[in-house]
Short mmCIF file of C-alpha atoms and ligand atoms in Angstrom, two decimals:
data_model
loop_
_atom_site.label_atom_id
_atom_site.label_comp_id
_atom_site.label_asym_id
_atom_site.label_seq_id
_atom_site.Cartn_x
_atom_site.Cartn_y
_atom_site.Cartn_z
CA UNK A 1 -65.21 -69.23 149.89
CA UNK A 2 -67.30 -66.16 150.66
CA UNK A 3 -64.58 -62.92 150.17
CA UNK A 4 -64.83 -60.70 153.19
CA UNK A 5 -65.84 -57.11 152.25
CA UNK A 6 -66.68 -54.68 154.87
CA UNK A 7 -69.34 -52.25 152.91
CA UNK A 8 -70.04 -48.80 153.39
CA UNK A 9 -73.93 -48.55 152.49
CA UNK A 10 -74.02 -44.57 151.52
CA UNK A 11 -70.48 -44.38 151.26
CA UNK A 12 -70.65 -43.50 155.13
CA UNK A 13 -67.73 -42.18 156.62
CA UNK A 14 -65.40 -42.98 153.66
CA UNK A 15 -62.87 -40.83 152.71
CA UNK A 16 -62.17 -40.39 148.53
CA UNK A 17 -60.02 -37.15 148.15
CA UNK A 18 -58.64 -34.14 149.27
CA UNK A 19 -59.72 -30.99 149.54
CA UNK A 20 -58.99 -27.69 150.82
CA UNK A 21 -62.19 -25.76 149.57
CA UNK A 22 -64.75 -26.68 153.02
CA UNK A 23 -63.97 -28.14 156.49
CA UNK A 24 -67.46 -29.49 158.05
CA UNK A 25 -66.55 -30.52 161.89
CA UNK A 26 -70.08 -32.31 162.60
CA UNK A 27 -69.25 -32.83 165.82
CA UNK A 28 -68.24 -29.06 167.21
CA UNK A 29 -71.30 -27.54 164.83
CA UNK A 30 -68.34 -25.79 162.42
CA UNK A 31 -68.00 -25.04 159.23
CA UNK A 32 -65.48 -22.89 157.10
CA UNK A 33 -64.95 -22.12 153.60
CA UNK A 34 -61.19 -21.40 152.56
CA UNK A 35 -60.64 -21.18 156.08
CA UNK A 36 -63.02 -18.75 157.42
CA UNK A 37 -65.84 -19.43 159.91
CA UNK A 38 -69.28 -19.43 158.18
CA UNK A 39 -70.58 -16.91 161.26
CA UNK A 40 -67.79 -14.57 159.24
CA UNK A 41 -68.81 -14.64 156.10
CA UNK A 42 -72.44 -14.22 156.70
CA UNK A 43 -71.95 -11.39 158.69
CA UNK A 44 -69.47 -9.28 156.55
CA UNK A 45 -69.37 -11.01 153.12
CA UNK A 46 -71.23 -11.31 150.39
CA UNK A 47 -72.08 -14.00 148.15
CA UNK A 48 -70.14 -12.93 145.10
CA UNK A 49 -66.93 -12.22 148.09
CA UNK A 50 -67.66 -15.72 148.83
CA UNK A 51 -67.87 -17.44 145.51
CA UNK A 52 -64.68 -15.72 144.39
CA UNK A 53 -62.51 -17.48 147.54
CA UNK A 54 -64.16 -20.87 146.98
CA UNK A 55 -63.77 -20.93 142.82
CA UNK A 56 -60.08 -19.18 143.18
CA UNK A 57 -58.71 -20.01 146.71
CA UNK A 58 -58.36 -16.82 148.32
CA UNK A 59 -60.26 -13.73 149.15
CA UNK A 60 -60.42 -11.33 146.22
CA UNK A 61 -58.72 -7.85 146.63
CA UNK A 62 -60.82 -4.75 145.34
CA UNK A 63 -60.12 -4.50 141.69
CA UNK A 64 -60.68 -8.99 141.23
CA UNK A 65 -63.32 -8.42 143.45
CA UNK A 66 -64.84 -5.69 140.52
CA UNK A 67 -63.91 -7.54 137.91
CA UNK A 68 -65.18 -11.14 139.30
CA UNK A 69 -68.83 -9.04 139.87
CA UNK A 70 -68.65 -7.24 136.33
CA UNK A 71 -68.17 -10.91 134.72
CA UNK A 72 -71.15 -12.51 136.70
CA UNK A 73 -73.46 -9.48 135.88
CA UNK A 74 -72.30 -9.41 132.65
CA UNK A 75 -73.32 -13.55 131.60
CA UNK A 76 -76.86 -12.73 133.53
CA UNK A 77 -78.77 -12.44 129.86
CA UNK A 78 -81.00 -15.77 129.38
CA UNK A 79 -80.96 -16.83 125.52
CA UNK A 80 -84.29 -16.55 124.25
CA UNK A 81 -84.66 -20.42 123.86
CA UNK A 82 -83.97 -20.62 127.16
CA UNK A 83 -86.31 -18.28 128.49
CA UNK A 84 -88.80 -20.83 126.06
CA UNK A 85 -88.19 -23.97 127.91
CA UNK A 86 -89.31 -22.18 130.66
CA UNK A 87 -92.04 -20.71 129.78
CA UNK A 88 -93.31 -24.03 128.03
CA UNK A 89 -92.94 -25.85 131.02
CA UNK A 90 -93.72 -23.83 133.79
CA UNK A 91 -96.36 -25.78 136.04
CA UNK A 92 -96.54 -28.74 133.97
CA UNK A 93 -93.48 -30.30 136.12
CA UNK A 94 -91.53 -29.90 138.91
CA UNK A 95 -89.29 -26.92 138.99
CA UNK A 96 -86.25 -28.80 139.61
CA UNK A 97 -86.89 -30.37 135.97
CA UNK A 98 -87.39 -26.97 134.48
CA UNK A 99 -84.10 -25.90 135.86
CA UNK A 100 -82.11 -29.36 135.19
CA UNK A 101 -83.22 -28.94 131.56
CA UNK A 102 -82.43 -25.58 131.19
CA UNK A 103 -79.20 -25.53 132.32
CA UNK A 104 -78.38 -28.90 130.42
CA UNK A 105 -79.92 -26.28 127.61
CA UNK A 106 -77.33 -23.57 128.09
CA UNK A 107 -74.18 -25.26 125.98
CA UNK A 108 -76.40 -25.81 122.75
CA UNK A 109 -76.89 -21.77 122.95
CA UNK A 110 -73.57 -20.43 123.94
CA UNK A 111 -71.37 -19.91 120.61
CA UNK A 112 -68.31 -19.38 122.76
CA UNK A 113 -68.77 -23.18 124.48
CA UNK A 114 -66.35 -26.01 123.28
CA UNK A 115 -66.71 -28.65 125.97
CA UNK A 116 -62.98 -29.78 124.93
CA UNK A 117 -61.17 -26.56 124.96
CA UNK A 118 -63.42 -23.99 127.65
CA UNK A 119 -62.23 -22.38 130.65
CA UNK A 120 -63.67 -24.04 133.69
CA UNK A 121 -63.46 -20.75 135.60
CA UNK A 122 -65.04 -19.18 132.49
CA UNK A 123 -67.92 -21.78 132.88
CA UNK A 124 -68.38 -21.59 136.34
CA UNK A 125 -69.17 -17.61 136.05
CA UNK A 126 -71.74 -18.61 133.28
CA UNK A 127 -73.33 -21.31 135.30
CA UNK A 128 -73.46 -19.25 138.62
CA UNK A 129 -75.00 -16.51 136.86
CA UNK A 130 -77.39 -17.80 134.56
CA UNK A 131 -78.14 -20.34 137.28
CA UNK A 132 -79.70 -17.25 139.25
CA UNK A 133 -81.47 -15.53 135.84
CA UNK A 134 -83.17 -19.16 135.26
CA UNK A 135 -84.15 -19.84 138.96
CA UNK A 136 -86.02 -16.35 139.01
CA UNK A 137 -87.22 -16.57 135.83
CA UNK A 138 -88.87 -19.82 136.69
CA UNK A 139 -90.59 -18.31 139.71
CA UNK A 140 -91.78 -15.22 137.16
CA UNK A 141 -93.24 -17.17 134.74
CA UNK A 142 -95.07 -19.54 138.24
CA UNK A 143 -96.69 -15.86 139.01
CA UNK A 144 -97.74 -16.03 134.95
CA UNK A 145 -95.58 -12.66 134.46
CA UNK A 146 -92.59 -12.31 131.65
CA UNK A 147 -89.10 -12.36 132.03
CA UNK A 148 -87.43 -9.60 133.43
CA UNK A 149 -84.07 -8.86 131.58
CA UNK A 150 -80.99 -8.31 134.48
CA UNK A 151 -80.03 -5.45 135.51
CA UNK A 152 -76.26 -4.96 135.56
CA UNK A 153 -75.96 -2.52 138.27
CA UNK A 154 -77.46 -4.84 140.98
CA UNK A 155 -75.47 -7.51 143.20
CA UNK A 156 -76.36 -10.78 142.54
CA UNK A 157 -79.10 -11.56 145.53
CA UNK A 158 -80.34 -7.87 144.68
CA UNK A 159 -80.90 -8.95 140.68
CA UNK A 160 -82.08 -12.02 141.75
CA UNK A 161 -85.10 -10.54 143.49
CA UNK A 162 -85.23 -7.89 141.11
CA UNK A 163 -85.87 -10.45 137.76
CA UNK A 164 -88.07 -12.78 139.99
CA UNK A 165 -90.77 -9.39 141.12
CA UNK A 166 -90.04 -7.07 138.32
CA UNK A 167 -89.21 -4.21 141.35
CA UNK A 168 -85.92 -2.69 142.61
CA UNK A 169 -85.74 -5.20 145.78
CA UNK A 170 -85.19 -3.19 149.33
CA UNK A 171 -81.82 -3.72 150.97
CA UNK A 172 -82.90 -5.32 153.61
CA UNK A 173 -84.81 -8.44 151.39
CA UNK A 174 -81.22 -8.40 149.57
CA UNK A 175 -79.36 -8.43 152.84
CA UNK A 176 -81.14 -11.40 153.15
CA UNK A 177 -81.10 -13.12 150.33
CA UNK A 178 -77.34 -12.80 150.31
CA UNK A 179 -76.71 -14.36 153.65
CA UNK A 180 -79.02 -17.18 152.61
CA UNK A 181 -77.06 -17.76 149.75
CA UNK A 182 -73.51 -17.46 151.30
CA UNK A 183 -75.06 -20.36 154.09
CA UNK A 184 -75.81 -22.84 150.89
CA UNK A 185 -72.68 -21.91 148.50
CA UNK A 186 -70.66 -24.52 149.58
CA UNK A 187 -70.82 -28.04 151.83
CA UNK A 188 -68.02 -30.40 151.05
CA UNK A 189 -68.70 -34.32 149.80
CA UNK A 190 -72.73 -33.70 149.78
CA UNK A 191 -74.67 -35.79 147.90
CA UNK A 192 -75.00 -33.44 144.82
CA UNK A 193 -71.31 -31.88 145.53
CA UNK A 194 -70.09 -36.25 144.95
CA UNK A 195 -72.47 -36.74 141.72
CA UNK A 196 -70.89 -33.64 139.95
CA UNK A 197 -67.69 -35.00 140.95
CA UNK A 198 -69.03 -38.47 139.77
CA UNK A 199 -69.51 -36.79 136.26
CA UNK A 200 -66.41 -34.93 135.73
CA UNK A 201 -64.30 -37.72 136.89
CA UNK A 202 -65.02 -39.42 133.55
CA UNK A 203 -63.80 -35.91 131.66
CA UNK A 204 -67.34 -34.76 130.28
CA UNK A 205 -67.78 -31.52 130.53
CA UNK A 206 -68.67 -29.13 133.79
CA UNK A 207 -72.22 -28.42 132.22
CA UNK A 208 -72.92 -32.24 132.50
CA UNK A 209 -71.61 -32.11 136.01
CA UNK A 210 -73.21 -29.27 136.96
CA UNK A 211 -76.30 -31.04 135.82
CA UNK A 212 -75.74 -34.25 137.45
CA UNK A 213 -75.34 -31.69 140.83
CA UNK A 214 -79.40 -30.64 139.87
CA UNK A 215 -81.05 -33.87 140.04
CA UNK A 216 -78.81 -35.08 142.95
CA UNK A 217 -80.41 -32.14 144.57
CA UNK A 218 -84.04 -32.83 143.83
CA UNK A 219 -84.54 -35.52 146.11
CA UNK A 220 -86.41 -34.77 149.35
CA UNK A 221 -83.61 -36.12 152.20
CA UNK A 222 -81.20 -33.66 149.95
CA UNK A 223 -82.34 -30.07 148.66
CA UNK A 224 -85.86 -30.57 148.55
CA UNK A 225 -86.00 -30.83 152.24
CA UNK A 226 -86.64 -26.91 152.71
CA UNK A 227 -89.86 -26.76 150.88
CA UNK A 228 -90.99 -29.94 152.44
CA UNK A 229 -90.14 -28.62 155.83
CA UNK A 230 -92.59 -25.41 154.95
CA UNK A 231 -95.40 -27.96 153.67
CA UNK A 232 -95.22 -29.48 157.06
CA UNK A 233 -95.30 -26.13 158.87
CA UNK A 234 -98.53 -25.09 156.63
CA UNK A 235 -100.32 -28.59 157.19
CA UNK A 236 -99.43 -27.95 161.02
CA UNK A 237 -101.75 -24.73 161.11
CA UNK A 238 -100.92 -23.88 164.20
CA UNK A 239 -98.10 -24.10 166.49
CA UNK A 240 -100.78 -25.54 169.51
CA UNK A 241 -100.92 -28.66 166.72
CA UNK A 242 -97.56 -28.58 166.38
CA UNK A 243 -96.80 -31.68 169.40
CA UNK A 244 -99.74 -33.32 168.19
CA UNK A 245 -98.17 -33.61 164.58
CA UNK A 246 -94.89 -34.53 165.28
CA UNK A 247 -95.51 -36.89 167.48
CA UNK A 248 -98.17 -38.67 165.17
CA UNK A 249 -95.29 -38.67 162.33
CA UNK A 250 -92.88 -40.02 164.49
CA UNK A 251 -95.16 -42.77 165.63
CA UNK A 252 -95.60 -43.83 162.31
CA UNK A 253 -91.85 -43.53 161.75
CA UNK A 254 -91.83 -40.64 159.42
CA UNK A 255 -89.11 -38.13 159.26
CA UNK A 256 -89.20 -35.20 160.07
CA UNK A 257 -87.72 -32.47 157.22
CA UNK A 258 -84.97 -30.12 158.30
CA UNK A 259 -84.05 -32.27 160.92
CA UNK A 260 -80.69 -34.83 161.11
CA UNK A 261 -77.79 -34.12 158.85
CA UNK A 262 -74.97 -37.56 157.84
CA UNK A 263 -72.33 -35.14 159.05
CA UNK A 264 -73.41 -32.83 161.64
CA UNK A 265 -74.93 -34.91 164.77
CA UNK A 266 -75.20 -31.25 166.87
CA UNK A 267 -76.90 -27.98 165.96
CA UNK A 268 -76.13 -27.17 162.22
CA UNK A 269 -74.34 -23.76 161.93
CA UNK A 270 -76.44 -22.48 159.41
CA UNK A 271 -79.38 -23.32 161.17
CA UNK A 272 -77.97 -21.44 163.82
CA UNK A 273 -77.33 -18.20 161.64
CA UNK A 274 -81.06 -18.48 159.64
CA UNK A 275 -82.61 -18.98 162.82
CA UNK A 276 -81.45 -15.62 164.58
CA UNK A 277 -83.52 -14.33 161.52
CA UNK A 278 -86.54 -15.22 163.28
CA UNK A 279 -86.64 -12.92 166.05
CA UNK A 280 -87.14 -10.27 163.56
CA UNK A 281 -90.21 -12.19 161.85
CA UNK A 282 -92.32 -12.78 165.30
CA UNK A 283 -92.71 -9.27 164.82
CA UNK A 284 -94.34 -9.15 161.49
CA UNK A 285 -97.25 -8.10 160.58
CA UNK A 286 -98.17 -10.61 157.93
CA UNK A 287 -100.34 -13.46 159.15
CA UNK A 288 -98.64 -16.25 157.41
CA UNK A 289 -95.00 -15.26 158.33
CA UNK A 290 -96.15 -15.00 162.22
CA UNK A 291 -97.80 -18.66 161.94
CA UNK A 292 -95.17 -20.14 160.41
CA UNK A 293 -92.09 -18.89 162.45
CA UNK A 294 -94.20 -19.64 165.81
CA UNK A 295 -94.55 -23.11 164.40
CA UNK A 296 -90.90 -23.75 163.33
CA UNK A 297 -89.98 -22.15 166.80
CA UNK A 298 -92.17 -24.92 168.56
CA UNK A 299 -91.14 -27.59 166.28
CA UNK A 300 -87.40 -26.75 166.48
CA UNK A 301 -87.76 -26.69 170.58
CA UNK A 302 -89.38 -30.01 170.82
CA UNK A 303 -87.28 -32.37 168.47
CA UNK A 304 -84.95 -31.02 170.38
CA UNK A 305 -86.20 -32.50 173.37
CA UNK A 306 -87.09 -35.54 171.84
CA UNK A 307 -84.21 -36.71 169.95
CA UNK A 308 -81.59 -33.63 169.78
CA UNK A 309 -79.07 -34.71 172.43
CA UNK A 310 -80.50 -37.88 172.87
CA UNK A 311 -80.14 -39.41 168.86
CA UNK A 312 -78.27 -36.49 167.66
CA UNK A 313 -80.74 -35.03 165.30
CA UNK A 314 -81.04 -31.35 165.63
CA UNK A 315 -82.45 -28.89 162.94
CA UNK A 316 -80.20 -28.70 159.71
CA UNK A 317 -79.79 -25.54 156.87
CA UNK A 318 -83.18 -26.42 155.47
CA UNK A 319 -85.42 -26.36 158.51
CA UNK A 320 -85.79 -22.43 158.94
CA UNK A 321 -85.19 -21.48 155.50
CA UNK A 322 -88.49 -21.92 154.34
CA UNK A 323 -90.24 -19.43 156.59
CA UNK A 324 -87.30 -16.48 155.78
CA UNK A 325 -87.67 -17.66 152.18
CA UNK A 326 -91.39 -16.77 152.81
CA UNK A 327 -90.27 -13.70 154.23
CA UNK A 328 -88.92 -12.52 151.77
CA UNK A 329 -91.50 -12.99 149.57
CA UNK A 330 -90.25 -15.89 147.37
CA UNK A 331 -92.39 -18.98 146.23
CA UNK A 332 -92.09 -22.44 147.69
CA UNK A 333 -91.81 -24.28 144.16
CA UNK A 334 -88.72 -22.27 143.62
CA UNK A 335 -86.68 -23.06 147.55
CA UNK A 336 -84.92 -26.01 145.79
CA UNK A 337 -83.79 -24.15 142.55
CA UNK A 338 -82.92 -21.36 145.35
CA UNK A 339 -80.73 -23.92 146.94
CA UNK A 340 -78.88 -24.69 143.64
CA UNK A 341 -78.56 -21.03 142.86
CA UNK A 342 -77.00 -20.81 146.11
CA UNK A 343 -74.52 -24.36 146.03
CA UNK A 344 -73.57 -23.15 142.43
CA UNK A 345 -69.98 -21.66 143.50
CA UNK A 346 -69.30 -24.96 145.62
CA UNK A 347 -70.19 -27.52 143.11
CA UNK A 348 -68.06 -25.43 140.35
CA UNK A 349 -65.17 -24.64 142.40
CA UNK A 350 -65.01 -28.67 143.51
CA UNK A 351 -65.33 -29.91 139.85
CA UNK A 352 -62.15 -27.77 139.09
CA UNK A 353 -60.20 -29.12 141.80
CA UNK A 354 -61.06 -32.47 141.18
CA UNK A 355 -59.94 -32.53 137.82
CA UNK A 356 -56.85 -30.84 138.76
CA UNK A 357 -56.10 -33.92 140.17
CA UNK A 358 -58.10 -36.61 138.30
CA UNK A 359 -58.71 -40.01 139.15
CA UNK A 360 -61.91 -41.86 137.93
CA UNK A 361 -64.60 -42.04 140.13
CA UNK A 362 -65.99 -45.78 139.97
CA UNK A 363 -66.34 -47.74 143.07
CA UNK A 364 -67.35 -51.72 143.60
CA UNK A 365 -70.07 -53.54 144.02
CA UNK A 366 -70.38 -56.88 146.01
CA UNK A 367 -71.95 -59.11 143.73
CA UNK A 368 -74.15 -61.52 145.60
CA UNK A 369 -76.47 -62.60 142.41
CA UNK A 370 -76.15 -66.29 140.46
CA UNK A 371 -73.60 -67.43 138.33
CA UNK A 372 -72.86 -69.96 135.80
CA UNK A 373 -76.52 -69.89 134.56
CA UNK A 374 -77.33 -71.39 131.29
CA UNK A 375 -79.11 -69.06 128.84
CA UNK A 376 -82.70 -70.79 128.01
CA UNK A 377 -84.38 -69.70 124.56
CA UNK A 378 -87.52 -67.88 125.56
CA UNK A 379 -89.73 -70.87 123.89
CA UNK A 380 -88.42 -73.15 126.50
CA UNK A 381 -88.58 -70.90 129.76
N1 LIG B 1 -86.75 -37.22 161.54
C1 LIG B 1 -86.93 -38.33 162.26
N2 LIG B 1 -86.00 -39.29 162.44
C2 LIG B 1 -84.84 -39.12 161.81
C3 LIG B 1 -84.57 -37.99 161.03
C4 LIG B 1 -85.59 -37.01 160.91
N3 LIG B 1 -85.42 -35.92 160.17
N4 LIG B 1 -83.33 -38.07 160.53
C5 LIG B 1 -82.82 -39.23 160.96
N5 LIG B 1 -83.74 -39.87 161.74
C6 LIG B 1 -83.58 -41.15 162.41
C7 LIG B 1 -83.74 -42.29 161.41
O1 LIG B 1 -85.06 -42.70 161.30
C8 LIG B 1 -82.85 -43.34 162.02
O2 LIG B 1 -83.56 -43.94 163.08
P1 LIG B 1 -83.40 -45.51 163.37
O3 LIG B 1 -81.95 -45.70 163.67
O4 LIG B 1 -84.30 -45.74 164.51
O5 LIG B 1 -83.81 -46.20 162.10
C9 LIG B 1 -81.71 -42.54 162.64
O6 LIG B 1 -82.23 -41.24 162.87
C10 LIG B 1 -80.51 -42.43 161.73
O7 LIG B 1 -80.95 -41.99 160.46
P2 LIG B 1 -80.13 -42.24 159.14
O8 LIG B 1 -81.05 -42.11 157.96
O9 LIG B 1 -79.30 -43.46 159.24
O10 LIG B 1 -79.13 -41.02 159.18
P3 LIG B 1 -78.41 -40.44 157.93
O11 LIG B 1 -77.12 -39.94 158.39
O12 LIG B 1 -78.38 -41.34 156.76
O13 LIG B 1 -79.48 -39.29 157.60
C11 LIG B 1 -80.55 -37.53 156.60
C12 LIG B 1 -79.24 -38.03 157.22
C13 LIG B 1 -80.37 -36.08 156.24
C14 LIG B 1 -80.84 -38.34 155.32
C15 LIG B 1 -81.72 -37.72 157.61
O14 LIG B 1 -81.42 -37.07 158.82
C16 LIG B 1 -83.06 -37.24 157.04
O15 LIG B 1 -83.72 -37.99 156.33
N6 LIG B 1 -83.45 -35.96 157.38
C17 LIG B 1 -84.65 -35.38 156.82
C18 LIG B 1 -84.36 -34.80 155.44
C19 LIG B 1 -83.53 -33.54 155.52
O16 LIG B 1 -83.78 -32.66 156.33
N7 LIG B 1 -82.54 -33.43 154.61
C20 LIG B 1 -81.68 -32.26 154.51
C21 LIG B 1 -80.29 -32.53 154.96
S1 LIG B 1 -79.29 -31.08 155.22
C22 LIG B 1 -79.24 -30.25 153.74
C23 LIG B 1 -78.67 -31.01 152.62
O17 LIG B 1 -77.51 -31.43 152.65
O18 LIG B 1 -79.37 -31.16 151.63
#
């Protein structure tokens, strides 16, 4: 007799733990980390106020909010071997390799690491901040330029910007930087958030699940989404083309990047916060940034129409990040690094939670192959 076993493909809608780090109400269009309303934080935070909340569960007060920023600028340094991966593959793969290897890279250089005995918190400062140093060192060696060596008087999106270019960023590119990267810190059960988990559930160390958390990201209906959202906006041209286009990939059943979200079947709140970023970028000067907002803007107003209310797919975090990314002058083969840079406090401060409470990760299967086969020598197959 066939067992009856009701299957979640995706894991859809299943619950596996607790948490009190991220509340996602897909329904409403919320989201809050620690309690606080994303709209909050990206107005009056910044991402290293942010980080400190989700890694040690409450806002910081001045002095651990000094300290907390001293520690990250002080771990920014890349190991010279490091800085050689990168720089030995730099545009032979994808960028997403460069920075899975790399930080898979970091224990074998780091005399203090002992995977048995380290301080997860300890870690997780390491691994947001040299997370950061490798992203924009990957995009310096893409322009064929040297590494830049951190600067410790600069907030995290500000040294960011200043190792990728080499120049003392303006506030305003910082400014936004740092709200991009308080919007990505942290999403609950995502797909990369659940592989991490996946890893450190079995007690390896938080470098291995921070590195599971990479290539979970990589995959274009996760992280990669934002740069393929921007290829679609430059192969669109123009935003006259843009109804033409989408309608031609919907016909042939294609999907549309930055648009739908497993949890959120209404406008995602980021999306909501990176879009108001727009208004300012009509205005520019530069050709590109003009084309490709007036695109997104066209594009955002007519899936909408076609399957927003109707299906419940409306434009997620990735849809108008590419064309502020752009803004802000920052290559498209580094958006999905970017994103990791970003998620790094949220995947850390959910691996130490976890594990605070352990329980091994390691669901079922329905088996539906043969049985009681009879093993044939290869001669007589
Ligand atoms: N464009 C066109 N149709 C879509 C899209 C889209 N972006 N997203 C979902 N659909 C359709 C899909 O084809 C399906 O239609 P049908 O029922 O006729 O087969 C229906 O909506 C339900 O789709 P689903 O795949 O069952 O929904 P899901 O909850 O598994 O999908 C998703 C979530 C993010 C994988 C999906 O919306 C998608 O592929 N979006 C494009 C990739 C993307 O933007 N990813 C970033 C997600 S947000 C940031 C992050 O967490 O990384």
């Amino acid at each position: 007799m066939k067992s009856v076993v009701k299957i979640e493909k995706g894991l859809e809608g299943v619950y596996f733990t607790e948490s009190k780090i991220c509340k996602v109400d897909g329904t409403l269009g919320r989201l809050c980390y620690r309690g606080y309303s994303i709209e909050d934080l990206a107005e009056n935070s910044t991402f290293e106020e942010v980080s400190y909340p989700l890694l040690f569960g409450v806002l910081p007060k001045k002095g651990e909010l000094n300290t907390f920023k001293k520690d990250l600028s002080d771990k920014r340094a890349l190991p010279k071997e490091i800085i050689k991966i990168i720089e030995e593959s730099v545009n032979k793969c994808d960028t997403m390799h460069i920075l899975r290897t790399a930080v898979s890279a970091l224990p074998l250089y780091d005399k203090n690491l002992d995977s048995k005995t380290s301080d997860k918190l300890q870690d997780s400062i390491n691994l947001i901040s040299k997370v950061a140093s490798i992203t924009a060192t990957i995009g310096r060696y893409l322009y064929g330029k040297k590494y830049v060596a951190p600067n410790k008087n600069l907030g995290h999106a500000e040294n960011f910007l200043y190792m990728l270019n080499g120049v003392l960023p303006s506030k305003k590119d910082s400014r936004i930087l740092d709200k991009m990267m308080i919007l990505h810190a942290e999403h609950s059960s995502n797909a990369s958030t659940f592989s991490a988990l996946v890893t450190a559930s079995t007690l390896s160390d938080i470098y291995s699940a921070f590195t599971s958390a990479i290539g979970t990201l990589k995959g274009p209906l996760h992280g990669e989404a934002d740069e393929n959202a921007l290829r679609m906006m430059y192969a669109i041209k123009d935003a006259n083309n843009t109804e033409n286009y989408i309608n031609n990939a919907l016909n042939k059943k294609e999907r549309i990047m930055g648009f739908g979200h497993r949890i959120y079947k209404t406008y995602d709140p980021r999306a909501r916060i990176i879009r108001s970023l727009l208004t300012e970028m009509q205005k520019s000067n530069n050709t590109e940034i003009k084309n490709i907002t007036e695109i997104a803007l066209a594009a955002e107003k007519m899936m909408i129409e076609k399957l927003g209310k109707s299906h419940g797919i409306w434009p997620n975090v990735d849809f108008f990040a590419g064309p502020v990314y752009r803004y802000i002058n920052i290559p498209i083969d580094i958006f999905t690094p970017l994103f990791a840079t970003g998620r790094s406090p949220g995947w850390c401060a959910h691996i130490i939670e976890y594990l605070e409470n352990n329980r091994l990760i390691r669901p079922l299967e329905l088996y539906e192959g043969k049985t009681n086969l009879h093993y044939k020598k290869i001669s007589s197959r």
